[in-house]
Coordinates of C-alpha atoms in Angstrom, one line a residue:
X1 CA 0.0 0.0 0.0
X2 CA 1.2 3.4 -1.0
X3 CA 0.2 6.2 1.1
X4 CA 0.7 10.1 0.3
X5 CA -1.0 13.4 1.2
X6 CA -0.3 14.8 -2.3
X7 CA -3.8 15.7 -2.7
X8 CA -3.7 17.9 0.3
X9 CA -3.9 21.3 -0.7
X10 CA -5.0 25.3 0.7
X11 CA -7.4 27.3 -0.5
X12 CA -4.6 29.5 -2.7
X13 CA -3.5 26.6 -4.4
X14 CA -6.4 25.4 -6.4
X15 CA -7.6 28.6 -6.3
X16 CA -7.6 28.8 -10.2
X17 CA -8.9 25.1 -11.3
X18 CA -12.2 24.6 -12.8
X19 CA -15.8 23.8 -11.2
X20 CA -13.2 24.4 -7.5
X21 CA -15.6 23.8 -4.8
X22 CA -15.5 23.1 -1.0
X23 CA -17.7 21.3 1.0
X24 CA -18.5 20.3 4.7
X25 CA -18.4 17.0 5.8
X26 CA -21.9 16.7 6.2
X27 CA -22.5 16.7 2.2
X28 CA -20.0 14.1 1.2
X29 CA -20.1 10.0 2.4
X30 CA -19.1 9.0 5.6
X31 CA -15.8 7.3 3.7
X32 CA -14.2 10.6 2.0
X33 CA -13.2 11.4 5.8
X34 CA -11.0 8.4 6.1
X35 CA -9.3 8.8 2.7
X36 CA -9.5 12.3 1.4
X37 CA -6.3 13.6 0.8
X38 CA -4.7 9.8 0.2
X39 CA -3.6 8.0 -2.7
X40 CA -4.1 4.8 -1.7
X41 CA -3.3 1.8 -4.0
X42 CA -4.3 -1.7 -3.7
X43 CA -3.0 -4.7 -5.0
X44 CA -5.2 -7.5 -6.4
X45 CA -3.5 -9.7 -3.7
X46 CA -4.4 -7.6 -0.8
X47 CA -8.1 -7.0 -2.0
X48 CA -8.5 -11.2 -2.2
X49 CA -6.9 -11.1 1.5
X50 CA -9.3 -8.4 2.7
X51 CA -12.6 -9.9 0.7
X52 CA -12.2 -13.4 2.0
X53 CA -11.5 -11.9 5.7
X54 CA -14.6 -9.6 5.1
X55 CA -16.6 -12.8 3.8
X56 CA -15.5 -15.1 7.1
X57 CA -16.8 -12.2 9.4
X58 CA -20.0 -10.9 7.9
X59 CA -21.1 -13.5 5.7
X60 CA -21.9 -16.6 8.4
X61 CA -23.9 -13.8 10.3
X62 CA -25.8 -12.6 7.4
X63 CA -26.6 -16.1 6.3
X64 CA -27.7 -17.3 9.9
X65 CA -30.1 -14.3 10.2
X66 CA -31.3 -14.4 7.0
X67 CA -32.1 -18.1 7.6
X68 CA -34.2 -17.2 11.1
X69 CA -36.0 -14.3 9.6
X70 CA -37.9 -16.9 6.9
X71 CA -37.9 -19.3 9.5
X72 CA -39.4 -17.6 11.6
X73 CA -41.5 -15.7 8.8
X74 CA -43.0 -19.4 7.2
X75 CA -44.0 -20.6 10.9
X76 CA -47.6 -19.6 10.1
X77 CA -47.5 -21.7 7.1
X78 CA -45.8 -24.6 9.2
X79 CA -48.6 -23.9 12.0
X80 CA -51.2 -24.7 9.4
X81 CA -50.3 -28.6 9.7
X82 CA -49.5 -28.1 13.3
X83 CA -53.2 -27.3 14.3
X84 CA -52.9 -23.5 14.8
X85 CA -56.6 -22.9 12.9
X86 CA -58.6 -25.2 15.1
X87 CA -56.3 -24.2 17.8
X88 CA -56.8 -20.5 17.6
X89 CA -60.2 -21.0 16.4
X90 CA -59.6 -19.7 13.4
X91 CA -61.2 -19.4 9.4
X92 CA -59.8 -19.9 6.2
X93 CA -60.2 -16.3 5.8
X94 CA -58.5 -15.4 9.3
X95 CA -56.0 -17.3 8.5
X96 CA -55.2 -15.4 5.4
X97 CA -55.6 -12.1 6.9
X98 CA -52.9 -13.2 9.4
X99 CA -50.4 -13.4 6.1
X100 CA -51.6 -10.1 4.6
X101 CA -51.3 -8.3 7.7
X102 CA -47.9 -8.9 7.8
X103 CA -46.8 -7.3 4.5
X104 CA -49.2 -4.5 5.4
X105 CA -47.3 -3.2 8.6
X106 CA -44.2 -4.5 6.0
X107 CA -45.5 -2.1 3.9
X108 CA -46.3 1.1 6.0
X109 CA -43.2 1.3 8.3
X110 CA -41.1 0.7 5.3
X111 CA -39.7 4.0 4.7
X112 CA -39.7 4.9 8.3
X113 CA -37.3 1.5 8.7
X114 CA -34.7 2.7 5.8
X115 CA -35.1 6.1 7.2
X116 CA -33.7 4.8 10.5
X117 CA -31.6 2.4 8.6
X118 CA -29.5 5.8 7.3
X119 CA -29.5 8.3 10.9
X120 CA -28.8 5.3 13.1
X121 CA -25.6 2.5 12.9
X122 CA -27.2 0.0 10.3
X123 CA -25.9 -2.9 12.7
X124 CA -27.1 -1.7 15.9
X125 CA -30.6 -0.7 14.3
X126 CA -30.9 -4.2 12.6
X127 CA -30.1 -5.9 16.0
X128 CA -32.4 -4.2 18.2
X129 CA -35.4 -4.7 15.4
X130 CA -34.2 -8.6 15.6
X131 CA -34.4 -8.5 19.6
X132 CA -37.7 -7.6 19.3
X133 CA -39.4 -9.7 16.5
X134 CA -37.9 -12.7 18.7
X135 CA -39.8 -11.6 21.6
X136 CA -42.7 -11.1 19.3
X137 CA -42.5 -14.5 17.7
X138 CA -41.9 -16.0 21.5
X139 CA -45.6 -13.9 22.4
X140 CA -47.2 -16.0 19.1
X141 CA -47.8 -18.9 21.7
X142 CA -49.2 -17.4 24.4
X143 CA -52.7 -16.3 21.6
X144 CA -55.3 -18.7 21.7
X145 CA -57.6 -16.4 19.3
X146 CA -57.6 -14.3 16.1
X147 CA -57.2 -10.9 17.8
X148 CA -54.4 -12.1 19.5
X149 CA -52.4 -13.4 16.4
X150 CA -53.9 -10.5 14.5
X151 CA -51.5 -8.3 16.8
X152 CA -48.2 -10.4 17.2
X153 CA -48.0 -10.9 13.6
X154 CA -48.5 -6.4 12.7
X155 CA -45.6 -6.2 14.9
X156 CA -43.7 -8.9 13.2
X157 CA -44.0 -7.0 10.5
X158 CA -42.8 -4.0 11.8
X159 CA -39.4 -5.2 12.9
X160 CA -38.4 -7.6 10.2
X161 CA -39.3 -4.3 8.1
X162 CA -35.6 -3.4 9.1
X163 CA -33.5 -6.5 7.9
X164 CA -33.4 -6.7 4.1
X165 CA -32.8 -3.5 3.6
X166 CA -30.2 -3.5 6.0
X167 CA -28.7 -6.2 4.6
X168 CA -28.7 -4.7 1.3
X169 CA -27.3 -1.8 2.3
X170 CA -24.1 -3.5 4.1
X171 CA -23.7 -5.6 1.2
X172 CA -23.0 -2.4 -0.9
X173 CA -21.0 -1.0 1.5
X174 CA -18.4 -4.1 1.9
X175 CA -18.6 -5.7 -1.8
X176 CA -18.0 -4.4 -5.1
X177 CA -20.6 -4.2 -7.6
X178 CA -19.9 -7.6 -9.3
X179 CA -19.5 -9.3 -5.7
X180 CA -23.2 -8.2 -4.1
X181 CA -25.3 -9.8 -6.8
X182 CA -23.9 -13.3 -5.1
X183 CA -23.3 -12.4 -2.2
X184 CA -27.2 -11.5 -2.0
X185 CA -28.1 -14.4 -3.6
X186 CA -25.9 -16.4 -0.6
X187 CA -27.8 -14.9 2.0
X188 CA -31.3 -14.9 0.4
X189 CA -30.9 -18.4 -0.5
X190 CA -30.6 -19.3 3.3
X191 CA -34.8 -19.2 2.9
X192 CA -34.6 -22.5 1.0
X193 CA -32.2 -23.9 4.4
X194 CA -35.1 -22.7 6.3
X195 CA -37.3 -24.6 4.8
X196 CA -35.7 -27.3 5.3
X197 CA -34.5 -26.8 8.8
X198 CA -38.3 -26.1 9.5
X199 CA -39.3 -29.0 8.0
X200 CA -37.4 -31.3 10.5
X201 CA -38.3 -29.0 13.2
X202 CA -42.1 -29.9 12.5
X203 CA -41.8 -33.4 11.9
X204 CA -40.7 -33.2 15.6
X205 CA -42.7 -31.6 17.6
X206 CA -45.8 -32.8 15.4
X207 CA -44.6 -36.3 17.6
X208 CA -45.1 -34.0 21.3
X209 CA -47.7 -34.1 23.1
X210 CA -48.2 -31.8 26.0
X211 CA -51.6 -31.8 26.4
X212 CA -53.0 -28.0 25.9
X213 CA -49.9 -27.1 24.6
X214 CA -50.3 -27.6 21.2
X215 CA -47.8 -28.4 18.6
X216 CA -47.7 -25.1 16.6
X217 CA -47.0 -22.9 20.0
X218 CA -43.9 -25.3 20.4
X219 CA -42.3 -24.2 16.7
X220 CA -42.9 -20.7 18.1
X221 CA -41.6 -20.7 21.1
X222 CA -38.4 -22.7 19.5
X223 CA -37.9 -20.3 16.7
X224 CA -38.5 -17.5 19.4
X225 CA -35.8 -18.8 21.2
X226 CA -33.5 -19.1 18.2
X227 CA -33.9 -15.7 17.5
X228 CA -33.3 -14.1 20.7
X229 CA -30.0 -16.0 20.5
X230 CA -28.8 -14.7 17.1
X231 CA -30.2 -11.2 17.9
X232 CA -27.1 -11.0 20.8
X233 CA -24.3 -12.1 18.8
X234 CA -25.6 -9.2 16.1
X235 CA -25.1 -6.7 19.0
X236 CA -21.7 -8.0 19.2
X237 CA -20.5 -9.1 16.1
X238 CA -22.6 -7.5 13.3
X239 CA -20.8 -4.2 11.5
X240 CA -22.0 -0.9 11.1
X241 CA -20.0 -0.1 7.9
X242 CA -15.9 -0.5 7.0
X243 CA -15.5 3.1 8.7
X244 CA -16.1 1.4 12.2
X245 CA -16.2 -2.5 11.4
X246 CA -14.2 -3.8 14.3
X247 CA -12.7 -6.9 12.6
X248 CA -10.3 -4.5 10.3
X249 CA -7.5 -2.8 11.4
X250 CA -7.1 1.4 10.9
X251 CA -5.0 0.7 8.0
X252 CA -7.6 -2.3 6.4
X253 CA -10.3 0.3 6.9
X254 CA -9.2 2.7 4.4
X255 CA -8.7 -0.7 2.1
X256 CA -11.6 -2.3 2.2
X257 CA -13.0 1.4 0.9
X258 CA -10.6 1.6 -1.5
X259 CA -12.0 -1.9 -2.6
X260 CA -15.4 -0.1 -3.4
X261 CA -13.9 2.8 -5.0
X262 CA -15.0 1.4 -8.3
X263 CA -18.1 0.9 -7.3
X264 CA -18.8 5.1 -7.3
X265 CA -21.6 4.7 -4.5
X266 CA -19.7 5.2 -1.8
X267 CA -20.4 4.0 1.8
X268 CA -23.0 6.5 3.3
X269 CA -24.4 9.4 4.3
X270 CA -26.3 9.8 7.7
X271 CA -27.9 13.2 6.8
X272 CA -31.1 12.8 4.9
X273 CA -30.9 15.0 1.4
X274 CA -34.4 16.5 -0.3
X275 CA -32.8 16.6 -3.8
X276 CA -32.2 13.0 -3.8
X277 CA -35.6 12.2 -2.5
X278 CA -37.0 14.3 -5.3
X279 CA -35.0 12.7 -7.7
X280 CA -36.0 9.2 -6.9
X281 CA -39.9 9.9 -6.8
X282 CA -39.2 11.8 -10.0
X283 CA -37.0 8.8 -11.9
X284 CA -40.0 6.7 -13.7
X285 CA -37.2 3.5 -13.2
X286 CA -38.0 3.7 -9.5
X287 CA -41.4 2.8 -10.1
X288 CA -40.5 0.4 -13.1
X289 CA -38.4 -1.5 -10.0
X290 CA -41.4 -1.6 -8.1
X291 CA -43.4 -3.0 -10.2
X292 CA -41.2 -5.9 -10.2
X293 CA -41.1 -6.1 -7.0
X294 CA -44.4 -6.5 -6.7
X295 CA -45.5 -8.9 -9.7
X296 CA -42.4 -10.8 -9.1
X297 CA -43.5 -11.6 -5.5
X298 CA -47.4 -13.1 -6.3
X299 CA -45.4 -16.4 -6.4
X300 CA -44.5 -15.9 -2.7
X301 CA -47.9 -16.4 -1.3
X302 CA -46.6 -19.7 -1.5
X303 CA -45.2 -19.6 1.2
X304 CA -48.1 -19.6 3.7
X305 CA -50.2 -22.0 1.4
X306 CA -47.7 -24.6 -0.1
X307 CA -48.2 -27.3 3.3
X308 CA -52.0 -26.9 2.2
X309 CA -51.8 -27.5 -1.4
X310 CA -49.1 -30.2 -0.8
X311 CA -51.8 -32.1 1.5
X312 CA -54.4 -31.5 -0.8
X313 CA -52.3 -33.5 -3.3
X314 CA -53.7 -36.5 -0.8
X315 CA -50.0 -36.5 1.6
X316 CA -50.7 -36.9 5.0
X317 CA -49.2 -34.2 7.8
X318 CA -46.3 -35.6 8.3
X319 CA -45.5 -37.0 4.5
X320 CA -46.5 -33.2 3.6
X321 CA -43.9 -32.3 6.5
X322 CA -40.8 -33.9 5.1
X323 CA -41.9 -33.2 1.7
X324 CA -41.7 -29.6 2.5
X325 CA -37.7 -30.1 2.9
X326 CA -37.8 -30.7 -0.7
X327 CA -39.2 -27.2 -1.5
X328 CA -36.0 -25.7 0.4
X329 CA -33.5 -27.7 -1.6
X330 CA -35.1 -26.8 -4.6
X331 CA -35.1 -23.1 -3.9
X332 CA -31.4 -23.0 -2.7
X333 CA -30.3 -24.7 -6.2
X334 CA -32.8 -22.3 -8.5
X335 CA -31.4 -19.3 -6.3
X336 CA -27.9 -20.7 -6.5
X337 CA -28.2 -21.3 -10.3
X338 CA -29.6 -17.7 -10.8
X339 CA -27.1 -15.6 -8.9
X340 CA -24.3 -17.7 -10.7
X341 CA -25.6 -17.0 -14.0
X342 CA -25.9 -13.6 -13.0
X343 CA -22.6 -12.9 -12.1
X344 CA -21.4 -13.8 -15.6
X345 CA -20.4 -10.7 -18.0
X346 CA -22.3 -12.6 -21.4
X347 CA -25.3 -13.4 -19.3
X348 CA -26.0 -10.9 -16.9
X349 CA -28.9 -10.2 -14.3
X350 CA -32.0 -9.9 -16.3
X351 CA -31.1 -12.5 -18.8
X352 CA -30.5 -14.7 -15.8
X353 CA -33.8 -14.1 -14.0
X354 CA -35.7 -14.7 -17.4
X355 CA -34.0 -18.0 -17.1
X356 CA -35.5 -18.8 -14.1
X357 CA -38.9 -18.1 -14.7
X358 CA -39.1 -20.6 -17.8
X359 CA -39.3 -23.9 -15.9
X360 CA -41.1 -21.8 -12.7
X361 CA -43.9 -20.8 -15.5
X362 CA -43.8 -24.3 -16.9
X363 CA -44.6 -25.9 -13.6
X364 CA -47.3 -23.4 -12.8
X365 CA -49.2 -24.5 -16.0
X366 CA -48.6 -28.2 -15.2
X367 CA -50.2 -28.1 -11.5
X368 CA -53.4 -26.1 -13.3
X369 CA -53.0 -28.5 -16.2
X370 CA -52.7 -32.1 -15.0
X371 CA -54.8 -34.7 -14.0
X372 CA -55.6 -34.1 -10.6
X373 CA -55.0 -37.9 -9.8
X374 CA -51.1 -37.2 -11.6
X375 CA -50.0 -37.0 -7.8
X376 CA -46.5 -37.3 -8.3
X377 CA -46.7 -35.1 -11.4
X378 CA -48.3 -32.4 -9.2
X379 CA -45.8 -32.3 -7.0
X380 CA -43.0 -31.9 -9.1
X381 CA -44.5 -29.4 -11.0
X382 CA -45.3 -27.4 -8.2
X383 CA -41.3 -27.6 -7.5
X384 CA -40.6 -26.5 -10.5
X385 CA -42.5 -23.4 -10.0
X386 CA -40.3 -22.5 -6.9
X387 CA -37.5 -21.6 -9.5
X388 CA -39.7 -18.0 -9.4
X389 CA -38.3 -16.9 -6.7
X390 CA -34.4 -16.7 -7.7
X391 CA -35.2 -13.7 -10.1
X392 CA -36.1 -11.5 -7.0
X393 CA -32.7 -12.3 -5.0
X394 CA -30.6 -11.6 -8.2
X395 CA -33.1 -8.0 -8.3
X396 CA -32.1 -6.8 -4.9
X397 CA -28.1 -7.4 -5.4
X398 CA -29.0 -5.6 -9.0
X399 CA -30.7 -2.5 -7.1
X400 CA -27.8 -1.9 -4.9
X401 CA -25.4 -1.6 -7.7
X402 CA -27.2 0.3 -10.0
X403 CA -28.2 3.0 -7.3
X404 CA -25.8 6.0 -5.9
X405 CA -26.7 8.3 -3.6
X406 CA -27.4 7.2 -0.1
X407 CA -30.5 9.0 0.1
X408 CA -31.3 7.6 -3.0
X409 CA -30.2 4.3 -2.3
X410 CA -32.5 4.0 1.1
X411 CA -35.4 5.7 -1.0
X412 CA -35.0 3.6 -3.8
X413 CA -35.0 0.7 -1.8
X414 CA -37.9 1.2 0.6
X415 CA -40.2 1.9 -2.7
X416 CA -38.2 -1.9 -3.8
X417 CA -39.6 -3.4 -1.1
X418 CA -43.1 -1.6 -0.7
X419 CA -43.9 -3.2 -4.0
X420 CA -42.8 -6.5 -2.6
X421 CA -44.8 -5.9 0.7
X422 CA -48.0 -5.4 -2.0
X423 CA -46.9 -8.6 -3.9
X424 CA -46.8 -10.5 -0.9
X425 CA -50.0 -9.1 0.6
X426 CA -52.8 -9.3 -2.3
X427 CA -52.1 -12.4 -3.3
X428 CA -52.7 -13.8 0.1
X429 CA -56.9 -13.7 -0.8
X430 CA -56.3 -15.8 -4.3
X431 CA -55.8 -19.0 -2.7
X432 CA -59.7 -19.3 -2.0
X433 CA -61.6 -21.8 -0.2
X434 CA -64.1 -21.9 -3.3
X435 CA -60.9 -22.6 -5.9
X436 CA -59.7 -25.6 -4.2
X437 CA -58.5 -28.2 -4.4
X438 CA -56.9 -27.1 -8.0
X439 CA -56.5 -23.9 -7.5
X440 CA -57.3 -23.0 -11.1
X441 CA -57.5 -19.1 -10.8
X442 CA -54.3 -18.9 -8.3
X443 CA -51.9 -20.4 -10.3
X444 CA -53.4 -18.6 -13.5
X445 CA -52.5 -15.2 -12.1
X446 CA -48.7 -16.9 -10.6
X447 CA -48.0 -17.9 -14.3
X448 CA -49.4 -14.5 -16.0
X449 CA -47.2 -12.3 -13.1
X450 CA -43.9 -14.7 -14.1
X451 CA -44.4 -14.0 -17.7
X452 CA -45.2 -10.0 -16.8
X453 CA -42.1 -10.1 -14.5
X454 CA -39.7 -11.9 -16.9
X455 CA -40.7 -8.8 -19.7
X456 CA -39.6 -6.2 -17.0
X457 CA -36.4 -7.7 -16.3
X458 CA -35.6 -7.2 -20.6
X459 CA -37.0 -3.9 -20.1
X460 CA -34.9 -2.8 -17.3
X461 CA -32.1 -3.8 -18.8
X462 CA -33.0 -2.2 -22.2
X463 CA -33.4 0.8 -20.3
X464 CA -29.4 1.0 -18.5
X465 CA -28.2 -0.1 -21.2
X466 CA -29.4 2.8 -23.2
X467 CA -28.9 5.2 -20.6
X468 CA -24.9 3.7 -20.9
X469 CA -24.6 4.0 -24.3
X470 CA -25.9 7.9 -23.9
X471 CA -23.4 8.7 -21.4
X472 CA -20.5 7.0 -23.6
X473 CA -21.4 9.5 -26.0
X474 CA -21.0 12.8 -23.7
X475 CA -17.6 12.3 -23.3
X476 CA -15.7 12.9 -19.8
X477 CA -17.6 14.7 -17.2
X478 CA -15.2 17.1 -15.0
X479 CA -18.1 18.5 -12.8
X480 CA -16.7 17.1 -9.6
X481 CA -13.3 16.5 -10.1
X482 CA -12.0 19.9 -7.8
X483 CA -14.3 19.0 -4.7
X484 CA -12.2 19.8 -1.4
X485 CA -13.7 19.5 2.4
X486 CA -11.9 21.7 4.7
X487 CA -10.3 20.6 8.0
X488 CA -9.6 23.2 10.9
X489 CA -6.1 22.6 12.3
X490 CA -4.4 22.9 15.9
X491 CA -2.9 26.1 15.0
X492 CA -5.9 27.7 13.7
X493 CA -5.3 27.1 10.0
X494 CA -7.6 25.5 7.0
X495 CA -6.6 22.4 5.3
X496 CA -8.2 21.2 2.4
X497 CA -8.2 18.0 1.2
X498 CA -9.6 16.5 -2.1
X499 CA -12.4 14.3 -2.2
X500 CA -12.4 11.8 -5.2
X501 CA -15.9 11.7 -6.8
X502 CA -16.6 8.4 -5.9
X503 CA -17.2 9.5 -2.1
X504 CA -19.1 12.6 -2.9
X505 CA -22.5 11.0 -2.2
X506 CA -23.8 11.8 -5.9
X507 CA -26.7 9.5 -7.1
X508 CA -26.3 7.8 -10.3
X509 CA -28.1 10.5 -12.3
X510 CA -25.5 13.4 -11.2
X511 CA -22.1 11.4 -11.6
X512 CA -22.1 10.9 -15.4
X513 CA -19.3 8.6 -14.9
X514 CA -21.4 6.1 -13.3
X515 CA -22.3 2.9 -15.6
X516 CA -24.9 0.6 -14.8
X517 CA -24.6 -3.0 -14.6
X518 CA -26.2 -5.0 -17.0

């Protein structure tokens, strides 16, 4: 590493460059304060060394999480086999309703979450929200009614409101932009481990018997329990950002930004910045995102209903227990698959999710389509249409490298994952008593949203790649080349140190030297 202070200059001596201007700290990221005024080179062997070290410390903890938060997310689909509707007393319509109102307090303290998410340390805010839900999840058992559930599973919503895009927004602060679409992927594919891990979970305490304690309050108060575990060694172990990430040394700090330099998003901004705002609500791609989002997510009512349409195949509980560990190791290898795909230059992301959603739309038509005493066909079809939930995980590592700007980055994403919150919620009161047991006019609407999702992904990418093209043509962009912040020093005196333009906190749209990744 190669350290000077050549950039370090007073106010006299770049008096007379072009577009000169000085800032406060405030306006620039978080990162520019580390390494404004350095030149700071990195070798290809020190950036594998401080990757893999980065990997072994926030990876296991990101996958572990990831993995309770759908664990503990599908236990109401679980709970169906495990009694909790003639338990709680409840109707196929209550039932539903507990699904939807999840998304829906998902959905409304959304922004408020990625708000928090960007004045507060990410790591510290994700942790406490994770202390929380477990406590939450560990209160499921204790309701014997609708009301009750009705409650615990708003609040769930609330706090697990606070985890993906926190993830998200660590992942592009630690990886470069060809890293985060797998390294998403690795941590989103941890729902198909829960699955599975649920799955065996079930089986056993579907063989308790505790008299009025019923076997779905026992997978509560188990995941509960899980959680509240994990949700300490976050307080401990879990990163705010490379700034203050305790497992790297002074020196590996200023590295491991260096690392991301090319990635021209910088680390973050804690000040919250109108313009940016503005410019997001403005940007018609924002809404083109969230219309994926949301069409891309029908598929994921699944999750609540897919131990009901499995038994309905004619599999007892516990045959429709065990096969539900199937549905997890089918999702781990579409997601796998997808984000691998993805992170090659002559495929790319949306070419990659279009991938996925041929054999998930195939296997939506064959469950409709089959002869309903075609058991075995029905239930590989119905595997096959899992693979429509890998283009989703390769979208969210796509969003956090095509968005700069941390204001824009934390707006961009809570309108993200408001559409998937809407997805998610809707499509809850498709899977009608009245439709089953094929399920006709569900899996209609599943293989129609595939289809309208897949024609996004093209269109998203048509769109960047476009825009890219444009801004080859405009030639070099000097706007923010001569950006200084000023530093106050012990004898009274200003020094001003550049700020390279990656660290600036500009959003994609003002840095016309950011490309987008295709």
């Amino acid at each position: 590493m190669d350290t000077s202070s050549a950039s370090e200059h007073s106010a006299k001596h770049h008096a007379d460059e072009a577009h000169v201007s000085t800032v406060k700290n405030a306006q620039v990221d978080t990162a520019a304060q580390l390494v404004a005024g350095s030149a700071v080179r990195l070798t290809p062997e020190e950036a594998l060394r401080l990757r893999r070290k980065i990997d072994l410390h926030i990876m296991p903890l990101m996958c572990t999480m990831y993995l309770i938060q759908f664990l503990d997310k599908t236990t109401l689909g679980e709970a169906a086999v495990l009694g909790i509707i003639p338990g709680a007393h409840l109707t196929e319509t209550q039932f539903n309703w507990l699904g939807t109102i999840f998304y829906l307090s998902y959905l409304v303290f959304q922004y408020p979450q990625n708000l928090a998410l960007q004045r507060f340390p990410v790591g510290r805010w994700v942790t406490i929200n994770i202390f929380l839900w477990a406590v939450i999840l560990l209160c499921h058992a204790a309701c014997s009614s609708f009301g009750g559930l009705f409650t615990v599973r708003f609040l769930l919503g609330v706090c697990e409101g606070a985890v993906t895009p926190g993830f998200m927004i660590v992942t592009s602060m630690f990886y470069t932009r060809e890293e985060q679409t797998r390294r998403v992927g690795y941590w989103f594919l941890m729902n198909g481990v829960a699955v599975i891990f649920l799955g065996f979970i079930s089986f056993g305490v579907l063989h308790t018997h505790t008299g009025a304690f019923l076997p779905w309050q026992w997978l509560m108060v188990i995941t509960g329990t899980i959680t509240l575990v994990v949700s300490v060694l976050f307080w401990f172990f879990f990163p705010d950002s490379p700034t203050t990430a305790w497992f790297l040394t002074p020196e590996e700090r200023i590295l491991a930004i260096e690392r991301i330099r090319e990635n021209q998003t910088g680390v973050e901004n804690k000040h919250f910045k109108w313009d940016q705002f503005w410019e997001t609500i403005k940007d018609p791609r924002t809404w083109l995102f969230a219309l994926f989002a949301g069409t891309s997510n029908v598929v994921n009512s699944l999750t609540n209903q897919r131990q009901l349409i499995v038994a309905q195949f004619g599999f007892n509980d516990i045959q429709t227990t065990l096969l539900g560990c199937v549905d997890g190791v089918v999702e781990i290898v579409s997601i796998f698959v997808g984000v691998t795909l993805a992170s090659q230059k002559h495929v790319g992301r949306a070419f990659s999710g279009v991938l996925m959603y041929v054999p998930a739309i195939l296997g939506a038509i064959l469950v409709s389509a089959l002869p309903y005493s075609d058991t075995v066909g029905l239930l590989f079809s119905y595997w096959l249409s899992i693979f429509a939930i890998a283009p989703f995980s390769i979208f969210l590592g796509w969003i956090g490298a095509i968005t700069s700007g941390h204001t824009r980055r934390i707006t961009t994403n809570a309108i993200v994952l408001c559409g998937y919150a809407i997805g998610n919620a809707v499509s809850q009161f498709m899977w009608k008593a009245e439709y089953q047991p094929r399920n006709h006019i569900p899996w209609a609407v599943i293989t129609a949203c595939n289809f309208a999702a897949g024609v996004m992904l093209i269109l998203i990418r048509f769109w960047l790649a476009s825009e890219n093209k444009k801004r080859d043509a405009e030639g070099y962009d000097d706007t923010y080349d001569s950006v200084y912040i000023a530093e106050e020093q012990a004898d009274g005196s200003t020094l001003e140190k550049k700020v390279d333009k990656a660290f600036l906190d500009l959003t994609d749209k003002q840095n016309r030297e950011f490309r987008y990744i295709l």
